[in-house]
Short mmCIF file of C-alpha atoms and ligand atoms in Angstrom, two decimals:
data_model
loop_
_atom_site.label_atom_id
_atom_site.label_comp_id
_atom_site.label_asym_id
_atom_site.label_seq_id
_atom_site.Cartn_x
_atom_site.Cartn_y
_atom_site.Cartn_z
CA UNK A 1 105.45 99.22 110.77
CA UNK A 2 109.23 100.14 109.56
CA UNK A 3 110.25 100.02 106.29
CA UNK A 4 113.91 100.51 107.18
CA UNK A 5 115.33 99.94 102.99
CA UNK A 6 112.94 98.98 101.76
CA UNK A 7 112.61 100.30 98.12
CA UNK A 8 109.30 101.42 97.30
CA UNK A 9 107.69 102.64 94.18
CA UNK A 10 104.85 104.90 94.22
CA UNK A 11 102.82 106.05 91.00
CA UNK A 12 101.19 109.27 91.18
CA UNK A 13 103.44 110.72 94.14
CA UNK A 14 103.58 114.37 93.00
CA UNK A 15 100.32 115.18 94.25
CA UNK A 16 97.77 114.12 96.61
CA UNK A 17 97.56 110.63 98.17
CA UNK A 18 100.62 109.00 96.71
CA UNK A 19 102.80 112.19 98.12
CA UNK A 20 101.24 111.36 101.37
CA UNK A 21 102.19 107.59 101.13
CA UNK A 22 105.53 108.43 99.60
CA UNK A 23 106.31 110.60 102.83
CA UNK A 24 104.58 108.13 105.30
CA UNK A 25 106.77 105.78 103.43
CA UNK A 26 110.40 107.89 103.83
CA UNK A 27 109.07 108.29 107.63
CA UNK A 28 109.15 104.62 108.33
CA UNK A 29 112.51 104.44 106.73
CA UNK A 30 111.91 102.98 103.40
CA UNK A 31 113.72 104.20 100.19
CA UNK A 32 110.57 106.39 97.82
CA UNK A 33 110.77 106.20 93.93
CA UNK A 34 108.39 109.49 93.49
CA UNK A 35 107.23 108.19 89.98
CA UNK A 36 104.61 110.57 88.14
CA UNK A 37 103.61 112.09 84.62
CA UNK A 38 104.43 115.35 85.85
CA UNK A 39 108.40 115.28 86.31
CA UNK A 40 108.81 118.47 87.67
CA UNK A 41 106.06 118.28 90.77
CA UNK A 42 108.13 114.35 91.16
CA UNK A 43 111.14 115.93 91.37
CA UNK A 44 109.99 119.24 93.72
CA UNK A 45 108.00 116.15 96.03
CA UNK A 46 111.18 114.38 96.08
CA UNK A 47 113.48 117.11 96.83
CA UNK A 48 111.21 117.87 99.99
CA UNK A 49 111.38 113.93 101.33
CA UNK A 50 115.33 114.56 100.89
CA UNK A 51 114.78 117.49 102.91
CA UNK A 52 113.56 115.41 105.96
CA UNK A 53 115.26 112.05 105.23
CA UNK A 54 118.54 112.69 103.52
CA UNK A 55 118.85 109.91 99.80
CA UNK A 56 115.81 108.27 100.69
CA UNK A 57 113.58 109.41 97.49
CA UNK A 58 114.38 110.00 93.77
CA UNK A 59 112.29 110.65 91.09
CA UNK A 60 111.00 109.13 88.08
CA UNK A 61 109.11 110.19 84.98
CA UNK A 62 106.36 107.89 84.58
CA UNK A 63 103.68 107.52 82.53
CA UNK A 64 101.72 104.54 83.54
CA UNK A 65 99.82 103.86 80.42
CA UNK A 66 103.08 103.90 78.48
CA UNK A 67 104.37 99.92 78.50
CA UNK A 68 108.08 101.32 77.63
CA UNK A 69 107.86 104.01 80.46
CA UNK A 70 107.06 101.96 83.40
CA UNK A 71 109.92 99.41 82.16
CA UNK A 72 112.05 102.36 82.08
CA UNK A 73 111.19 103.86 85.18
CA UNK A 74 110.96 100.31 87.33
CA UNK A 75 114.67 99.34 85.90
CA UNK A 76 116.00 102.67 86.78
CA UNK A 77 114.44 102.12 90.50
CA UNK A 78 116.36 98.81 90.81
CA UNK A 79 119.82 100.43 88.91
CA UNK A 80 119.53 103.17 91.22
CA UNK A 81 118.70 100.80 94.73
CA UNK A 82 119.08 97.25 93.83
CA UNK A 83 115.04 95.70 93.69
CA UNK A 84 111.36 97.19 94.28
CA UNK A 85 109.88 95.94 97.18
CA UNK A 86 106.52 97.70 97.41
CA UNK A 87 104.79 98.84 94.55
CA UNK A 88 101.91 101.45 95.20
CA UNK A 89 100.12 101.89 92.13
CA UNK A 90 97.99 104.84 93.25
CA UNK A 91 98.58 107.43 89.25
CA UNK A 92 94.71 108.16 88.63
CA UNK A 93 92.51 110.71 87.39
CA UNK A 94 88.69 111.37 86.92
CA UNK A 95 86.24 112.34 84.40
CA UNK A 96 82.84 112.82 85.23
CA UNK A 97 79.80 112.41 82.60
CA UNK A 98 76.47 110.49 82.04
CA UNK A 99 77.08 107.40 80.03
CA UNK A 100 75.40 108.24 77.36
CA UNK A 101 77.15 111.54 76.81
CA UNK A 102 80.65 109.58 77.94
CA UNK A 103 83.16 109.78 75.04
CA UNK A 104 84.52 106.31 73.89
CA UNK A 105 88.15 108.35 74.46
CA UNK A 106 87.88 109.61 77.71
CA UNK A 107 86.59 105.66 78.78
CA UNK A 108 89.73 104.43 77.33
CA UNK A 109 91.73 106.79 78.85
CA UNK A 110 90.31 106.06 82.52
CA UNK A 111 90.67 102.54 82.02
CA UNK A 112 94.47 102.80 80.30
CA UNK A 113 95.56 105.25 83.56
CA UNK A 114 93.79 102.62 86.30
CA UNK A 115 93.89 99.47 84.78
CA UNK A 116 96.29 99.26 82.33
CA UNK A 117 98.65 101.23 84.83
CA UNK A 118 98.20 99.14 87.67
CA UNK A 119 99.07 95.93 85.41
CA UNK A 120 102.11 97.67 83.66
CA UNK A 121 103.79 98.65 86.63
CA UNK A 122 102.59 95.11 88.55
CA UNK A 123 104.24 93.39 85.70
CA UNK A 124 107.56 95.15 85.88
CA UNK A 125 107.73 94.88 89.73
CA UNK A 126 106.88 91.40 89.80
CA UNK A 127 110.24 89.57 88.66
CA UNK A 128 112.10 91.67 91.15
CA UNK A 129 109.99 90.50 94.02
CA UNK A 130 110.13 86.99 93.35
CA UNK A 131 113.70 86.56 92.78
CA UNK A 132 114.12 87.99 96.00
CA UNK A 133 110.75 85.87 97.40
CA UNK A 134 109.14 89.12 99.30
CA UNK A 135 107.13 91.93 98.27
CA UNK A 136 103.92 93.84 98.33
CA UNK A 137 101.74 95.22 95.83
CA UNK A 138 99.07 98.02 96.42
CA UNK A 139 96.78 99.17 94.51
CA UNK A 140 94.37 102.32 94.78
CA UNK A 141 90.99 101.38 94.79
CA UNK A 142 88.14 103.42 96.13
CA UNK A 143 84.45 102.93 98.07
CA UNK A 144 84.11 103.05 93.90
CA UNK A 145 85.59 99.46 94.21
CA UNK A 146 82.33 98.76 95.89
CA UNK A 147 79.54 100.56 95.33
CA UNK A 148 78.74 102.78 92.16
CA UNK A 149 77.96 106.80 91.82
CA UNK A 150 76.26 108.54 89.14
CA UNK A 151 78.51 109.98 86.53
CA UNK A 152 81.53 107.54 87.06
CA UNK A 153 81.12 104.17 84.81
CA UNK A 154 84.93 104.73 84.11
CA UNK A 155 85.88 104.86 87.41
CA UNK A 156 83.69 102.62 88.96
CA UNK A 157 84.10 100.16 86.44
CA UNK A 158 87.86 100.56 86.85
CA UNK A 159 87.72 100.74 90.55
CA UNK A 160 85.89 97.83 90.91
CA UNK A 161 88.29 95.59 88.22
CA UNK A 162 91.19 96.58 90.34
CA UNK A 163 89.82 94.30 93.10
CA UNK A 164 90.00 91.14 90.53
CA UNK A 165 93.36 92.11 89.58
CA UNK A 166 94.79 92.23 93.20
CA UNK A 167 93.07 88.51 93.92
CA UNK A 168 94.80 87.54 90.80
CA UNK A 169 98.24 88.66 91.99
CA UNK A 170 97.66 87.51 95.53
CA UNK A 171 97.20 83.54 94.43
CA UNK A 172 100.25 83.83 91.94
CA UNK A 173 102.17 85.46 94.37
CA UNK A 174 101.73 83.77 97.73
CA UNK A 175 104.30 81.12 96.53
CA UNK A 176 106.86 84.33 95.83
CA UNK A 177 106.13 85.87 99.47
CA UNK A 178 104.67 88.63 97.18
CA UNK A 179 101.03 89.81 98.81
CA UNK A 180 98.49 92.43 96.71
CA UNK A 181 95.90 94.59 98.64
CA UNK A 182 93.80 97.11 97.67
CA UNK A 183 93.11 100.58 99.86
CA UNK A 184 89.40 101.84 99.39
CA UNK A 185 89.28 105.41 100.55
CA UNK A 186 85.89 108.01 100.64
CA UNK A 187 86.09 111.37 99.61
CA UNK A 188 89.93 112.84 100.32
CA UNK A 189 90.41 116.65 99.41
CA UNK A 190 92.77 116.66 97.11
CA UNK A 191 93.02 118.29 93.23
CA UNK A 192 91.58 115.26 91.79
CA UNK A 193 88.43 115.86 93.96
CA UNK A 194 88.30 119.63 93.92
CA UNK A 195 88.25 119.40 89.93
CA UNK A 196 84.82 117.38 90.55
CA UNK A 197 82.71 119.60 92.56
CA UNK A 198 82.13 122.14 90.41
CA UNK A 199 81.86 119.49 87.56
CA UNK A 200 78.95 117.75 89.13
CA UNK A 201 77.50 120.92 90.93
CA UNK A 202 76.59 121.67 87.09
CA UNK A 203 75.60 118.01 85.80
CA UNK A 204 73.75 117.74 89.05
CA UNK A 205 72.11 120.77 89.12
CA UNK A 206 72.63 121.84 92.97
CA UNK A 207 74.94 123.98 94.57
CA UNK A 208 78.92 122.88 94.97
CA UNK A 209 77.86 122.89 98.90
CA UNK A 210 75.56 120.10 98.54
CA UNK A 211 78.00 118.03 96.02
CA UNK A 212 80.23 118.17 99.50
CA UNK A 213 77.48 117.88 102.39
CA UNK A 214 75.08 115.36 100.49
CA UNK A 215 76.84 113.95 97.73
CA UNK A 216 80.35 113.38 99.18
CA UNK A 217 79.71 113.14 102.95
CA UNK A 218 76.13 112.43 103.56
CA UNK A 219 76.54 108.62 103.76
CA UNK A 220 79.72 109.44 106.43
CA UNK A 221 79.23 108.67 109.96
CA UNK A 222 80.51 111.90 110.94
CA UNK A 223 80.01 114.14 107.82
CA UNK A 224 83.89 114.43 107.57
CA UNK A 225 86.35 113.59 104.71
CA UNK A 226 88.71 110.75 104.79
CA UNK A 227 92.79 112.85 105.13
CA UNK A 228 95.75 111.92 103.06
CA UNK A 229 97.48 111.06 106.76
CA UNK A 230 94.33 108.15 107.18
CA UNK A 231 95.09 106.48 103.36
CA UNK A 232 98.95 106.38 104.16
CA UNK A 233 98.02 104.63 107.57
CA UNK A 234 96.46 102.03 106.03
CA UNK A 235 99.39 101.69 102.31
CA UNK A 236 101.95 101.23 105.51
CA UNK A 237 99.74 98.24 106.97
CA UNK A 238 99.70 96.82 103.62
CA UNK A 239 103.34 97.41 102.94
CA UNK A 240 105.03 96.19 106.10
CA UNK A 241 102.61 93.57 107.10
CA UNK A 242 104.91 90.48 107.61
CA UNK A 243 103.31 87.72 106.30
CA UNK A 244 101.29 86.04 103.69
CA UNK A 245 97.73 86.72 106.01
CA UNK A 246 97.17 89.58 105.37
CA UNK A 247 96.75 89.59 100.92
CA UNK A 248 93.96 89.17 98.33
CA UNK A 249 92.10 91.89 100.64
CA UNK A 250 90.46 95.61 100.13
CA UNK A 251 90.35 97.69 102.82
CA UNK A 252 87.21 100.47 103.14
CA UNK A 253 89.09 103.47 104.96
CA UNK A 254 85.77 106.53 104.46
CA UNK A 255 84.62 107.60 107.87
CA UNK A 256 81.75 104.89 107.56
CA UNK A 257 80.95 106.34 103.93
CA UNK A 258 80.40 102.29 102.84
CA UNK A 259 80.33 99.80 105.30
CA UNK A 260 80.71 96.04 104.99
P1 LIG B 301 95.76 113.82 92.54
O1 LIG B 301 95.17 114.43 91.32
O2 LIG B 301 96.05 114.69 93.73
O3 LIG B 301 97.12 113.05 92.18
C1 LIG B 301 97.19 112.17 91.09
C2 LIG B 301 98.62 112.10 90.60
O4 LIG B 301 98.67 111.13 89.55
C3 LIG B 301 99.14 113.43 90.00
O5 LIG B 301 100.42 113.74 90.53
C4 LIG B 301 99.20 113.15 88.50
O6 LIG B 301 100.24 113.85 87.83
C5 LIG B 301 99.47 111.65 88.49
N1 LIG B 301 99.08 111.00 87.24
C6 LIG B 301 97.94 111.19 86.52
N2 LIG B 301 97.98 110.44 85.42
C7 LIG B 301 99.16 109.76 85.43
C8 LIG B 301 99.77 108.83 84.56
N3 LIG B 301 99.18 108.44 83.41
N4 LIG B 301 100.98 108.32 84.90
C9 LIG B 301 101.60 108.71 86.04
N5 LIG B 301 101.08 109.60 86.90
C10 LIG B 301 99.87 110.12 86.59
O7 LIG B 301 94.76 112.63 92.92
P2 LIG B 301 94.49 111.82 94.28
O8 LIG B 301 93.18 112.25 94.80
O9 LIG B 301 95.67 111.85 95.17
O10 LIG B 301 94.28 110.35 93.69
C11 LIG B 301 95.26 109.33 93.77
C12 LIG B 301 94.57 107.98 93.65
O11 LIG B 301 93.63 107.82 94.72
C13 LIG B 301 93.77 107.79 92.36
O12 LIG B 301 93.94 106.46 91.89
C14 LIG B 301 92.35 108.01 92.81
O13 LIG B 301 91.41 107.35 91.99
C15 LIG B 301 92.40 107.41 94.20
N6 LIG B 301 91.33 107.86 95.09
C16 LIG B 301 91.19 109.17 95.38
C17 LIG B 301 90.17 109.56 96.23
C18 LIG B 301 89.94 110.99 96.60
O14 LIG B 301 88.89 111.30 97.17
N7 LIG B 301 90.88 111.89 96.35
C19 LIG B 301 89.30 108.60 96.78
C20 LIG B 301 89.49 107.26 96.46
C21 LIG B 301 90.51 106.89 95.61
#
């Protein structure tokens, strides 16, 4: 797949997945808006894309939950290069609890960073891409989009809503050349899953070995966790595919984790 200037947007690229797409991305020649809450880690993950691929990535302070923000941040994408052509709307956090002990804030704010974030930045992107009739959205589901966990309404219920959303964008967009996928990945090591074992070792009640062996990789085929390298595989199948075939879908990447 080459994404030779193609300008690409990516939420949550400071850290984690998104930094992996955003450097898959750079790889494969595309242009990487490194947008993220935390402008300093955007800036320090662009700076190191520059390093390889001289101009191709900027950053952008984002807030995804923030309608004004992502406005901001999407029109000073297209000042800077001219349109968005992929959108990867990946920003997400987690917050484990029972329901019934499952603050009415903390639900909000899961649903405001996944849902609301992934519509907010979807909207902005959208005009772009269809005046210029091509584009791809993406959008950061999970094996959550599928199944359910203890612990993770929020999530889950957010994970699974992104699915609608993407099926939504893919019938309103097919006429536009615009596709919307969604990447479902198992268990990837990164801060946002580190925070969690020792979270749910203690709601749980077993050790933060088990919350890995049984809890995160016991359903695996091969008891091994999904890598950042695997999720960007798949966001540059999404984002180069040529045509309108391939949209409307979620793809399971989880070493076998959930099967369908
Ligand atoms: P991470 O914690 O490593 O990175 C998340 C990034 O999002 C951080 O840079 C953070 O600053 C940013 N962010 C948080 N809130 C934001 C906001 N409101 N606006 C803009 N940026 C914000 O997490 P990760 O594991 O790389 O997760 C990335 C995405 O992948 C999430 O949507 C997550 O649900 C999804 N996911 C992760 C896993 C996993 O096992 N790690 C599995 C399936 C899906």
């Amino acid at each position: 797949m080459n994404l030779t200037n193609k300008v690409c947007i990516v939420t949550g690229a400071a850290s984690g997945i998104g930094n992996g797409i955003a450097r898959r991305f750079a790889q494969a020649g595309g242009k990487v808006a490194v947008a993220d809450l935390n402008l300093d880690a955007a800036q320090a993950a662009a700076a190191a894309i520059n390093a390889d691929h001289p101009g191709q990535a900027m950053a952008v302070a984002m807030d995804v939950s923030d309608e004004e923000q992502v406005q901001a941040g999407v029109a000073q994408v297209a000042a800077a290069w001219g349109t968005v052509d992929v959108l990867v709307s990946n920003a997400g956090i987690q917050i484990v609890n029972p329901v019934q002990d499952f603050t009415y804030a903390d639900w909000k704010k899961m649903l405001a960073i996944h849902l609301d974030g992934a519509f907010l930045t979807t909207r902005a992107v959208l005009p772009l891409m269809y005046a210029q009739g091509s584009g791809a959205v993406i959008l950061m589901g999970s094996v959550h989009s599928k199944t359910a966990s203890p612990l993770k309404s929020a999530y889950v219920t957010a994970k699974h809503g992104l699915l609608g959303l993407a099926r939504t964008i893919a019938r309103e967009g097919g006429p536009h050349g615009v596709r919307a996928n969604v990447i479902c990945p198992g268990f990837v090591r990164t801060p946002l899953v580190d925070k969690q074992i020792p979270e749910q070792a203690k709601e749980l009640g077993i050790s933060e070995e088990d919350v890995v062996r049984k809890v995160m990789l016991g359903q695996t085929v091969d008891g091994e966790f999904t890598s950042i390298e695997d999720v960007a595989e798949v966001a540059l199948l999404f984002a180069g595919f040529p045509s309108n075939a391939l949209t409307g879908q979620s793809l399971v990447v989880s070493h076998g984790w959930f099967m369908e």
